[in-house]
JSON list of C-alpha atoms in Angstrom, two decimals:
[
{"chain": "A", "resi": 1, "resn": "MET", "atom": "CA", "xyz": [103.38, 90.23, 51.34]},
{"chain": "A", "resi": 2, "resn": "THR", "atom": "CA", "xyz": [101.55, 87.13, 52.63]},
{"chain": "A", "resi": 3, "resn": "THR", "atom": "CA", "xyz": [104.64, 84.97, 52.24]},
{"chain": "A", "resi": 4, "resn": "HIS", "atom": "CA", "xyz": [106.66, 87.52, 54.20]},
{"chain": "A", "resi": 5, "resn": "LEU", "atom": "CA", "xyz": [104.12, 87.58, 57.05]},
{"chain": "A", "resi": 6, "resn": "LEU", "atom": "CA", "xyz": [104.00, 83.78, 57.23]},
{"chain": "A", "resi": 7, "resn": "LYS", "atom": "CA", "xyz": [107.79, 83.53, 57.36]},
{"chain": "A", "resi": 8, "resn": "LEU", "atom": "CA", "xyz": [107.97, 86.15, 60.12]},
{"chain": "A", "resi": 9, "resn": "ALA", "atom": "CA", "xyz": [105.31, 84.25, 62.10]},
{"chain": "A", "resi": 10, "resn": "GLY", "atom": "CA", "xyz": [107.23, 80.99, 61.70]},
{"chain": "A", "resi": 11, "resn": "ILE", "atom": "CA", "xyz": [104.37, 79.31, 59.82]},
{"chain": "A", "resi": 12, "resn": "ASP", "atom": "CA", "xyz": [105.47, 76.54, 57.43]},
{"chain": "A", "resi": 13, "resn": "MET", "atom": "CA", "xyz": [103.74, 77.29, 54.13]},
{"chain": "A", "resi": 14, "resn": "SER", "atom": "CA", "xyz": [103.98, 73.65, 53.02]},
{"chain": "A", "resi": 15, "resn": "THR", "atom": "CA", "xyz": [101.43, 72.76, 55.72]},
{"chain": "A", "resi": 16, "resn": "LEU", "atom": "CA", "xyz": [98.77, 75.07, 54.27]},
{"chain": "A", "resi": 17, "resn": "ASP", "atom": "CA", "xyz": [96.06, 74.06, 51.80]},
{"chain": "A", "resi": 18, "resn": "GLN", "atom": "CA", "xyz": [92.89, 75.49, 50.25]},
{"chain": "A", "resi": 19, "resn": "ARG", "atom": "CA", "xyz": [91.04, 75.15, 53.58]},
{"chain": "A", "resi": 20, "resn": "CYS", "atom": "CA", "xyz": [93.36, 77.57, 55.36]},
{"chain": "A", "resi": 21, "resn": "VAL", "atom": "CA", "xyz": [92.46, 81.18, 56.06]},
{"chain": "A", "resi": 22, "resn": "ILE", "atom": "CA", "xyz": [95.26, 83.58, 56.98]},
{"chain": "A", "resi": 23, "resn": "LEU", "atom": "CA", "xyz": [94.32, 86.36, 59.41]},
{"chain": "A", "resi": 24, "resn": "SER", "atom": "CA", "xyz": [96.54, 89.29, 60.25]},
{"chain": "A", "resi": 25, "resn": "GLU", "atom": "CA", "xyz": [95.84, 92.53, 62.09]},
{"chain": "A", "resi": 26, "resn": "GLY", "atom": "CA", "xyz": [97.74, 94.42, 59.40]},
{"chain": "A", "resi": 27, "resn": "CYS", "atom": "CA", "xyz": [100.74, 94.34, 57.12]},
{"chain": "A", "resi": 28, "resn": "PRO", "atom": "CA", "xyz": [103.71, 96.56, 56.26]},
{"chain": "A", "resi": 29, "resn": "ALA", "atom": "CA", "xyz": [101.90, 97.80, 53.14]},
{"chain": "A", "resi": 30, "resn": "CYS", "atom": "CA", "xyz": [98.76, 98.96, 54.97]},
{"chain": "A", "resi": 31, "resn": "LEU", "atom": "CA", "xyz": [100.44, 100.12, 58.21]},
{"chain": "A", "resi": 32, "resn": "PRO", "atom": "CA", "xyz": [103.78, 101.70, 57.28]},
{"chain": "A", "resi": 33, "resn": "GLY", "atom": "CA", "xyz": [106.12, 102.03, 60.22]},
{"chain": "A", "resi": 34, "resn": "GLU", "atom": "CA", "xyz": [104.64, 99.09, 62.14]},
{"chain": "A", "resi": 35, "resn": "THR", "atom": "CA", "xyz": [106.99, 96.15, 62.62]},
{"chain": "A", "resi": 36, "resn": "THR", "atom": "CA", "xyz": [104.87, 93.53, 64.43]},
{"chain": "A", "resi": 37, "resn": "PHE", "atom": "CA", "xyz": [101.57, 92.00, 63.38]},
{"chain": "A", "resi": 38, "resn": "THR", "atom": "CA", "xyz": [99.50, 89.25, 64.98]},
{"chain": "A", "resi": 39, "resn": "THR", "atom": "CA", "xyz": [99.10, 86.53, 62.33]},
{"chain": "A", "resi": 40, "resn": "GLN", "atom": "CA", "xyz": [97.01, 83.36, 62.58]},
{"chain": "A", "resi": 41, "resn": "VAL", "atom": "CA", "xyz": [96.13, 80.50, 60.28]},
{"chain": "A", "resi": 42, "resn": "VAL", "atom": "CA", "xyz": [92.70, 78.93, 60.68]},
{"chain": "A", "resi": 43, "resn": "ARG", "atom": "CA", "xyz": [91.94, 75.61, 58.96]},
{"chain": "A", "resi": 44, "resn": "LEU", "atom": "CA", "xyz": [88.27, 75.29, 58.04]},
{"chain": "A", "resi": 45, "resn": "ASN", "atom": "CA", "xyz": [86.65, 71.87, 58.29]},
{"chain": "A", "resi": 46, "resn": "ARG", "atom": "CA", "xyz": [85.11, 70.38, 55.21]},
{"chain": "A", "resi": 47, "resn": "ASP", "atom": "CA", "xyz": [81.48, 69.24, 55.63]},
{"chain": "A", "resi": 48, "resn": "LYS", "atom": "CA", "xyz": [81.00, 65.49, 55.40]},
{"chain": "A", "resi": 49, "resn": "GLY", "atom": "CA", "xyz": [79.90, 64.57, 51.91]},
{"chain": "A", "resi": 50, "resn": "GLY", "atom": "CA", "xyz": [80.68, 68.04, 50.64]},
{"chain": "A", "resi": 51, "resn": "GLY", "atom": "CA", "xyz": [82.47, 68.64, 47.38]},
{"chain": "A", "resi": 52, "resn": "ASP", "atom": "CA", "xyz": [85.53, 70.71, 46.66]},
{"chain": "A", "resi": 53, "resn": "GLU", "atom": "CA", "xyz": [83.58, 73.42, 44.85]},
{"chain": "A", "resi": 54, "resn": "PRO", "atom": "CA", "xyz": [83.58, 76.85, 46.50]},
{"chain": "A", "resi": 55, "resn": "VAL", "atom": "CA", "xyz": [80.27, 78.31, 47.67]},
{"chain": "A", "resi": 56, "resn": "SER", "atom": "CA", "xyz": [79.49, 82.00, 47.16]},
{"chain": "A", "resi": 57, "resn": "ALA", "atom": "CA", "xyz": [77.93, 84.09, 49.89]},
{"chain": "A", "resi": 58, "resn": "ASP", "atom": "CA", "xyz": [76.56, 87.63, 49.84]},
{"chain": "A", "resi": 59, "resn": "VAL", "atom": "CA", "xyz": [77.81, 89.94, 52.58]},
{"chain": "A", "resi": 60, "resn": "ASN", "atom": "CA", "xyz": [75.76, 92.95, 53.64]}
]
């Protein structure tokens, strides 16, 4: 489904990496009958001196 949304939004998947977060207001699977969805890609900055290891965070 993500690939489909990116193609519809005209986003080149080869430009994405592990720092990219894909945001969409919905998808055809969760909102049947809808045909348009706002989709954005946000690239997170890596902290200087930081490693590539992911950091866990608790969400309340």
